[in-house]
Amino acid sequence: MRLRRLHLQAFGPFTDRWIDFGPGLTLLAGPNEAGKSSMLRALTALRFGIEHRSADNFVHEHARMALGAVVLDREGRELQLLRRKGREPTLSVVAPDGGSLPASADLELQLTGGLKRADHDLMFALDHQRLRAGGEQLLAGQGEIGAALFEASAGVHSLRTVLDRLDQQARSRLVPRGSTGSVNIALRRHREQHEALRAAQLRPAEWAALRQRADETQAALERARENRAAADLALRDLRERIAVAPLLRTLDDTRAELAALSLLPPPDEDLPRQRIALQTREHELQTARAAQQALRARLDEQLQALPAGTPRWLEQAAGIDRLVAAADGLEAARLQCRELEQQGQALDRQLEAAAQALEPGAGVQALLARRPDAAWQARMEAATAQLQEQARALAQHLDDLAAERGAETSPSDLTEPPAALATQVQALQQRCDRLAPEVALLAGREALERQRAERHETLQRTALQLGGAAMASRALTACPRLEADIDQALREREAAATRLAALAQRIDQIDEARRGRAAERAQLLAAGAVPTDDDIAEARRVRDALWRRLADGPAAPSTEDRALFAQLLDHADRLADGRSRDGERAARLQALQRSLAELDEDRAVLDMQRQALQRDLERQNRIWDETLAAAGLPQLAPQALREWQQHQARHLEAVQALQSVDEALQALDRRVQAAAAELREALGPMPAGVAPDDAAALLGQARARLQALRERQTALEAQRSAHQAAQQRLERLARQTAQRRAAERQAHAALQALLDEDGRGVLLPENALQALALANARRQAGERLRTLAEQRELQRQRLAQARLVETDLQERAAVLAAALAEPAPAGEALRGWIDRLAARLGEARAVEGERARLQQQRQQADERLAADSAALAAVQAQLGRLCERAGVASPELLPQREAQWQQQREAVLRLARTGAMLAEASRDDEAGLRARLACASPADESGAADPAQAVLRLERRLAEADEALEQARAADELARRALDAIDGDDRAVQAREGLEQAAATVRAELPHWMRARLAHALLAQSMQRFRERSQGPMLGAASTLFAAMTGGEFERLETEAGDDDAPAVLQARRRGGRAIGVEAMSEGTRDQLHLALRLAALAQQRARGLLLPMVLDDVLMTSDDGRALRVLQALAEACEGDGGQIIVFTHHLHLLEPARRTLGAMRLHAVAL
């Protein structure tokens, strides 16, 4: 089914967007974030439905998401489809009338090709990541032809890896005639457990004897326990009676003391605290009362020392304050009066000067009286403005006339002959037309320069990938290592690393086990040292060695030797006794020590193996480095060397590409230099600022000179026409100037008539500008006279107002002086009198304020004294009530009564503590204990006169019972262990369990091994059958496509049979050269090889009737521009060959125009997003 149009009705960032597709190859280019990814998902959603949790709902809600398309079915009919989001069948066919019908099952089958979404994406979709993965898999599989063709046809990757993984899974379970598989290990374990089961047998006679011995030791152990319990009971009873006797005596003494204190009144727990608080408060109040009395006496003395008051001054305080406030502006008013008088004098002088300037000999008042009215002034201003406007217009016309006469062209400038100029124009035009194509080559040079910069950048990038300039120079001469040698080195290193890791893991396991054994041994030794069998054997060995030496020596050994032998003998016996007392711990400790020794031995062996392996690995590295140095290669690890050699191949390709671009640039420069030489000859003297070898600039100068000559011809014609027009304009301007002169004379006469009406005999000059200046000066002088007169009148009013301030102040001072019986001030003495009045008022206020303050403090002192006296009486009354509660006569006896109550409380607490101690010491009550003490018999061991001796005797008896119990327990433990060794022998059970486990392992692992082997065989057989069936057609089609994509750099694809059973590999033969494997190709070339194989597989699918469009996303990222255009051309040829449809998405917008020019509109449909 072919796709004609896609309608992005509401999907992703698109709303009602139509995208057209061509019948063959369609190229859709757009920048990032243009919606290419959303459109790719839309193509898949159109076929298989919009996903339930689609992420393309960031503009449209899920419920509104919809897609449409116009397609051609298998009969060539055009159908319009609509796909909505939902759970029901969402695909429908839009009818011509706008209605819709559900799509049929056959239509959906045509739309999906019978494939699922994942299968469709594998077979008919290819993006950059999967293209790169396909190229890498070609490299990883080393071009194995079967895997390459099968992966390209199915759209999957890593089939060789899958085969290897299946083989490893099978070998991890079973290896025929091997020993490492899990099934091999289980079979070996099954044989071992079968032998152990036959060896495990039971001995009945020995078990019966051991059973009888165990019963006897158990009975002896029970008797020893009973004896020990009786001794322990007697000792505890004696110790209990010894402990409770002092407690009973303490109880008797305490009860007698409480009886003596029983006549006291009930104790008051809060009385001591209250007493202390009240007595403290009493002392504080007495101290405060004395202080207040002293303060009151001191305040009385200060009041008597104050002077008598002045009530008159205080009564007039408000008037004095107002007078003082008003006096602050007196000096300012006087200063203002003086300044205003000086300003008045200055204004009088200015008025006189203005009057003389306006009319000499006339007075100010006379001129002001004869001032013209407002109507005359308005007519005067209008006449002045009219004269000024006419003068300005006349000046403008005169300026225009002078400018026009100055711009007039002289006849001599128009007499230049045009014949020589026309000859120059014709010769220069012919030279420019002939050399322009040669100079146009410079445009191609820019493209070559960009290409050279790109090639140089590629060269630098490959040099950086190699490791710098030094490595890049080495890469030009270095001899690469074979891939087989690198693989062999990798395998050797991986095997060594695996063995080292296994040794390290085993050492870690041993260390972990040793730490566990050591911790268990430390836990055993934490309860005390215990001798082991090794310790006893060592002690006996030393003892026996000394005995043999004494036996072989003199008949009478020395005293030191006898003492030493006795010590060794005693030491060995003590160890044996300790071993028998704690046999279980000793046996466990012995086993732990032997296990630790075995672990240490195993670790030492593993350390030696690891050191030997490390030395072997260092030797291999040394040989590898020497081999690389001999080949001129850098000292790198095998995998790093493989990557470096790939970078080396790309670097050599970049060097060759840069050399070809340099040769093209040199040829272009030679042609352009020849054109520049001819241009220099044509121009003659070189223009300033132009390089002699800059052909483009020289051609520009030649064309500029040609243009200048042509403009000169045009300018001469324009000047002749302009001369005639200028003569006409001069005549018109002369007529307009005469009219303006007449209008100016009329305005001058009107202004003179107005001045004559004023009667001052002013005569205006003939010149209009001078007349305007005189009229304006007379008008401005009259305005100044009027302004100065108004300012003088305002100044007189302000002076009178300032003088009123001082007069008012004199009157108010006289009234206040009369009230105070003081003489009234006059003249300049007013300010000093007011200041003295304010000072005396301040002194009177200060005396009265101090008197009020002292009286207030004395009143407060009286109030505090009365309050303290009342509080003191209340405290004393409370102390009296405390005495009544305690039953004493005075507060001084209260501490004695508190001490008696404390003695009574301590006796009660002592009685309670003694009772608790008595209950803790014995389970019997007090009466029972007294009865037991009274019934103690002197003849009884526990009732002896000396309790200490009785305790010692009972402790010895208990120790003897403990020793007998330990001996019985040791004997019982030995008998029980001997019986358990036979009765609990689980070797047969363990062997049976091991047998069943081994069989279960075999049963569980064999199905997995069988499935892995079967899957491996089926996959390998499928690949082989596909290779036999499709290798010829696919390889031929892929060879044609690959040659087209590489521009013929590779002529064809071919296969090379491997050695022995090795599979055949895919190779590409260069043009006129040797064949190379995929490992020698660049990354981009491998990607294009994988794309050619996918397109060849696509042709096979379409030949079987599966006609679905192929969608390619960013498959041109590893191709340069030239290779990208060739890939598009190969895609177009593939569409033409099988009639299929291919849709290519890319973000390389610059490829659109070159692709259109290269392929044409018939072969390529280009869309810019």
Coordinates of N, CA and C in Angstrom, one line a residue, residues 102-222:
P102 N -16.3 1.9 8.8 CA -15.2 1.2 9.4 C -14.3 0.5 8.3
A103 N -13.0 0.5 8.5 CA -12.1 -0.2 7.5 C -12.3 -1.7 7.6
S104 N -12.2 -2.3 6.5 CA -12.3 -3.8 6.4 C -11.1 -4.4 6.9
A105 N -11.2 -5.7 7.2 CA -10.0 -6.5 7.7 C -8.9 -6.6 6.6
D106 N -9.4 -6.7 5.3 CA -8.4 -6.7 4.2 C -7.7 -5.4 4.1
L107 N -8.4 -4.3 4.3 CA -7.7 -3.0 4.2 C -6.7 -2.9 5.3
E108 N -7.0 -3.3 6.5 CA -6.0 -3.2 7.6 C -4.9 -4.2 7.3
L109 N -5.1 -5.3 6.7 CA -4.1 -6.2 6.3 C -3.1 -5.6 5.3
Q110 N -3.7 -4.9 4.3 CA -2.8 -4.2 3.3 C -2.0 -3.1 4.0
L111 N -2.6 -2.4 5.0 CA -2.0 -1.3 5.7 C -0.8 -1.8 6.6
T112 N -1.0 -2.9 7.2 CA 0.1 -3.4 8.1 C 0.9 -4.5 7.5
G113 N 0.5 -5.0 6.3 CA 1.3 -6.1 5.7 C 1.2 -7.4 6.6
G114 N 0.3 -7.5 7.5 CA 0.2 -8.7 8.3 C 1.2 -8.7 9.4
L115 N 1.9 -7.6 9.6 CA 3.0 -7.6 10.6 C 2.5 -6.9 11.9
K116 N 3.2 -7.2 13.0 CA 3.0 -6.5 14.2 C 3.8 -5.2 14.2
R117 N 3.5 -4.4 15.2 CA 4.3 -3.1 15.3 C 5.8 -3.3 15.4
A118 N 6.2 -4.2 16.3 CA 7.7 -4.4 16.4 C 8.3 -5.0 15.2
D119 N 7.6 -6.0 14.5 CA 8.2 -6.6 13.3 C 8.2 -5.5 12.2
H120 N 7.2 -4.7 12.1 CA 7.3 -3.7 11.1 C 8.4 -2.7 11.3
D121 N 8.7 -2.3 12.6 CA 9.8 -1.4 12.8 C 11.1 -2.0 12.5
L122 N 11.2 -3.3 12.7 CA 12.5 -4.0 12.4 C 12.7 -4.1 10.9
M123 N 11.7 -4.4 10.1 CA 11.9 -4.7 8.7 C 11.7 -3.4 7.8
F124 N 10.9 -2.5 8.2 CA 10.6 -1.4 7.3 C 10.9 0.0 7.9
A125 N 11.7 0.0 9.0 CA 12.1 1.3 9.6 C 13.5 1.2 10.0
L126 N 14.3 2.2 9.8 CA 15.7 2.2 10.1 C 16.1 3.6 10.5
D127 N 16.6 3.8 11.8 CA 17.1 5.1 12.2 C 18.6 5.1 12.4
H128 N 19.1 6.2 12.8 CA 20.6 6.4 12.9 C 21.2 5.4 13.9
Q129 N 20.5 5.2 15.1 CA 21.1 4.3 16.1 C 21.1 2.9 15.5
R130 N 20.0 2.4 14.9 CA 20.0 1.0 14.4 C 21.0 0.9 13.2
L131 N 21.1 1.9 12.4 CA 22.1 1.9 11.3 C 23.5 1.7 11.9
R132 N 23.8 2.5 12.9 CA 25.2 2.4 13.5 C 25.4 1.1 14.1
A133 N 24.3 0.6 14.8 CA 24.4 -0.8 15.4 C 24.6 -1.8 14.3
G134 N 24.0 -1.7 13.2 CA 24.2 -2.7 12.1 C 25.6 -2.6 11.6
G135 N 26.2 -1.4 11.5 CA 27.6 -1.3 11.1 C 28.5 -1.9 12.1
E136 N 28.2 -1.7 13.4 CA 29.1 -2.3 14.4 C 29.0 -3.8 14.4
Q137 N 27.8 -4.3 14.2 CA 27.6 -5.8 14.1 C 28.4 -6.4 12.9
L138 N 28.4 -5.7 11.8 CA 29.2 -6.1 10.7 C 30.7 -6.2 11.1
L139 N 31.1 -5.2 11.9 CA 32.5 -5.3 12.4 C 32.7 -6.4 13.4
A140 N 31.7 -6.5 14.3 CA 31.9 -7.5 15.4 C 31.8 -8.9 14.8
G141 N 31.0 -9.1 13.8 CA 30.9 -10.5 13.1 C 32.0 -10.7 12.1
Q142 N 32.9 -9.7 11.9 CA 34.0 -9.7 10.9 C 33.5 -10.1 9.5
G143 N 32.3 -9.6 9.2 CA 31.8 -9.7 7.8 C 31.3 -11.1 7.5
E144 N 31.0 -11.9 8.5 CA 30.5 -13.3 8.2 C 29.2 -13.2 7.3
I145 N 29.2 -13.8 6.1 CA 28.2 -13.5 5.1 C 26.8 -14.0 5.5
G146 N 26.7 -15.1 6.2 CA 25.4 -15.7 6.5 C 24.8 -14.8 7.6
A147 N 25.5 -14.4 8.6 CA 24.9 -13.6 9.6 C 24.5 -12.2 9.1
A148 N 25.4 -11.6 8.2 CA 25.1 -10.3 7.7 C 23.9 -10.3 6.9
L149 N 23.7 -11.3 6.0 CA 22.5 -11.3 5.1 C 21.2 -11.6 6.0
F150 N 21.3 -12.5 6.9 CA 20.1 -12.8 7.7 C 19.7 -11.6 8.6
E151 N 20.7 -10.9 9.2 CA 20.4 -9.8 10.0 C 19.8 -8.6 9.2
A152 N 20.3 -8.4 8.0 CA 19.8 -7.4 7.1 C 18.4 -7.7 6.7
S153 N 18.1 -8.9 6.4 CA 16.8 -9.3 6.0 C 15.7 -9.2 7.1
A154 N 16.1 -9.7 8.3 CA 15.2 -9.7 9.4 C 15.1 -8.4 10.2
G155 N 16.1 -7.5 10.0 CA 16.2 -6.2 10.7 C 16.7 -6.4 12.1
V156 N 17.3 -7.5 12.4 CA 17.8 -7.7 13.8 C 19.3 -7.6 13.8
H157 N 19.9 -7.6 15.0 CA 21.3 -7.5 15.1 C 21.9 -8.6 16.0
S158 N 23.2 -8.8 16.0 CA 23.9 -9.6 16.9 C 23.5 -11.0 16.9
L159 N 23.2 -11.6 15.7 CA 22.9 -13.0 15.6 C 24.2 -13.9 16.0
R160 N 25.4 -13.4 15.6 CA 26.6 -14.1 15.9 C 26.7 -14.1 17.5
T161 N 26.4 -13.0 18.1 CA 26.5 -13.0 19.6 C 25.4 -13.9 20.2
V162 N 24.2 -14.0 19.6 CA 23.2 -14.9 20.1 C 23.7 -16.3 20.0
L163 N 24.3 -16.7 18.8 CA 24.8 -18.1 18.7 C 25.9 -18.4 19.7
D164 N 26.8 -17.4 19.9 CA 27.9 -17.6 20.9 C 27.3 -17.8 22.3
R165 N 26.3 -17.0 22.6 CA 25.7 -17.0 23.9 C 25.0 -18.4 24.1
L166 N 24.3 -18.9 23.1 CA 23.6 -20.2 23.2 C 24.7 -21.3 23.4
D167 N 25.8 -21.2 22.7 CA 26.8 -22.2 22.8 C 27.4 -22.1 24.2
Q168 N 27.6 -20.9 24.7 CA 28.2 -20.8 26.1 C 27.2 -21.4 27.1
Q169 N 25.9 -21.1 26.9 CA 24.9 -21.6 27.9 C 24.9 -23.1 27.9
A170 N 25.0 -23.7 26.7 CA 25.0 -25.2 26.6 C 26.3 -25.8 27.2
R171 N 27.5 -25.1 26.9 CA 28.7 -25.6 27.5 C 28.8 -25.4 29.0
S172 N 28.1 -24.4 29.5 CA 28.2 -24.2 31.0 C 27.4 -25.3 31.7
R173 N 26.6 -26.1 31.0 CA 25.8 -27.2 31.6 C 26.4 -28.5 31.3
L174 N 26.8 -28.8 30.1 CA 27.3 -30.1 29.8 C 28.4 -30.0 28.7
V175 N 29.6 -30.6 28.9 CA 30.6 -30.7 27.9 C 31.0 -32.2 27.8
P176 N 30.7 -32.7 26.6 CA 31.0 -34.2 26.4 C 32.5 -34.4 26.7
R177 N 32.7 -35.4 27.5 CA 34.1 -35.8 27.9 C 34.8 -34.6 28.7
G178 N 34.0 -33.8 29.3 CA 34.6 -32.7 30.0 C 34.3 -32.8 31.5
S179 N 34.7 -31.8 32.3 CA 34.5 -31.9 33.7 C 34.0 -30.6 34.4
T180 N 33.8 -29.5 33.5 CA 33.5 -28.2 34.1 C 32.0 -27.9 34.1
G181 N 31.2 -28.5 33.3 CA 29.8 -28.2 33.2 C 29.1 -28.7 34.5
S182 N 27.9 -28.0 34.7 CA 27.2 -28.3 35.9 C 26.7 -29.8 35.9
V183 N 26.3 -30.3 34.7 CA 25.9 -31.7 34.6 C 27.1 -32.6 34.8
N184 N 28.2 -32.3 34.3 CA 29.4 -33.1 34.5 C 29.8 -33.2 36.0
I185 N 29.7 -32.0 36.7 CA 30.0 -32.0 38.1 C 28.9 -32.8 38.9
A186 N 27.7 -32.7 38.5 CA 26.6 -33.5 39.2 C 26.8 -35.0 39.0
L187 N 27.2 -35.4 37.8 CA 27.5 -36.9 37.5 C 28.6 -37.4 38.4
R188 N 29.7 -36.6 38.4 CA 30.8 -37.0 39.3 C 30.4 -37.1 40.8
R189 N 29.6 -36.1 41.2 CA 29.1 -36.1 42.6 C 28.2 -37.3 42.8
H190 N 27.5 -37.7 41.8 CA 26.6 -38.9 42.0 C 27.4 -40.2 42.2
R191 N 28.5 -40.3 41.5 CA 29.4 -41.5 41.6 C 30.0 -41.5 43.0
E192 N 30.5 -40.4 43.5 CA 31.1 -40.3 44.8 C 30.1 -40.6 45.9
Q193 N 28.9 -40.1 45.9 CA 27.9 -40.4 46.9 C 27.5 -41.8 46.9
H194 N 27.5 -42.4 45.7 CA 27.1 -43.9 45.6 C 28.1 -44.7 46.3
E195 N 29.4 -44.4 46.2 CA 30.5 -45.1 46.9 C 30.4 -44.9 48.4
A196 N 30.1 -43.7 48.8 CA 30.0 -43.4 50.3 C 28.8 -44.1 50.9
L197 N 27.7 -44.3 50.2 CA 26.5 -45.0 50.7 C 26.8 -46.4 50.9
R198 N 27.6 -47.1 50.1 CA 27.9 -48.5 50.3 C 28.8 -48.7 51.5
A199 N 29.7 -47.7 51.7 CA 30.7 -47.8 52.8 C 30.1 -47.6 54.2
A200 N 28.9 -46.9 54.3 CA 28.3 -46.6 55.6 C 27.5 -47.8 56.1
Q201 N 28.0 -48.5 57.2 CA 27.3 -49.7 57.8 C 27.2 -49.4 59.3
L202 N 26.2 -50.2 60.0 CA 25.9 -50.0 61.4 C 26.5 -51.3 62.2
R203 N 27.1 -51.0 63.5 CA 27.6 -52.1 64.3 C 26.8 -52.3 65.5
P204 N 25.8 -53.3 65.6 CA 24.9 -53.5 66.7 C 25.5 -53.9 68.1
A205 N 26.5 -54.8 68.1 CA 27.1 -55.2 69.4 C 27.8 -54.1 70.1
E206 N 28.5 -53.3 69.4 CA 29.2 -52.2 70.0 C 28.2 -51.2 70.6
W207 N 27.1 -51.0 69.8 CA 26.1 -50.0 70.3 C 25.4 -50.5 71.6
A208 N 25.2 -51.8 71.8 CA 24.6 -52.2 73.1 C 25.5 -52.0 74.3
A209 N 26.8 -52.3 74.2 CA 27.7 -52.0 75.3 C 27.8 -50.5 75.6
L210 N 27.8 -49.7 74.6 CA 27.9 -48.3 74.8 C 26.6 -47.7 75.4
R211 N 25.4 -48.4 75.1 CA 24.1 -48.0 75.6 C 24.1 -48.2 77.1
Q212 N 24.6 -49.4 77.6 CA 24.6 -49.8 79.0 C 25.5 -48.9 79.8
R213 N 26.7 -48.6 79.2 CA 27.6 -47.6 79.9 C 27.0 -46.2 80.0
A214 N 26.3 -45.8 79.0 CA 25.7 -44.5 79.1 C 24.6 -44.4 80.1
D215 N 23.8 -45.5 80.3 CA 22.8 -45.5 81.4 C 23.4 -45.5 82.8
E216 N 24.5 -46.2 83.0 CA 25.2 -46.2 84.3 C 25.7 -44.8 84.6
T217 N 26.4 -44.2 83.7 CA 26.9 -42.8 83.9 C 25.8 -41.8 84.1
Q218 N 24.6 -42.0 83.5 CA 23.5 -41.1 83.7 C 23.0 -41.2 85.1
A219 N 22.9 -42.5 85.7 CA 22.4 -42.6 87.1 C 23.4 -42.0 88.0
A220 N 24.7 -42.2 87.8 CA 25.7 -41.6 88.7 C 25.6 -40.1 88.6
L221 N 25.4 -39.6 87.5 CA 25.2 -38.1 87.3 C 24.0 -37.6 88.1
E222 N 22.9 -38.3 88.1 CA 21.7 -37.9 88.9 C 22.0 -37.9 90.4

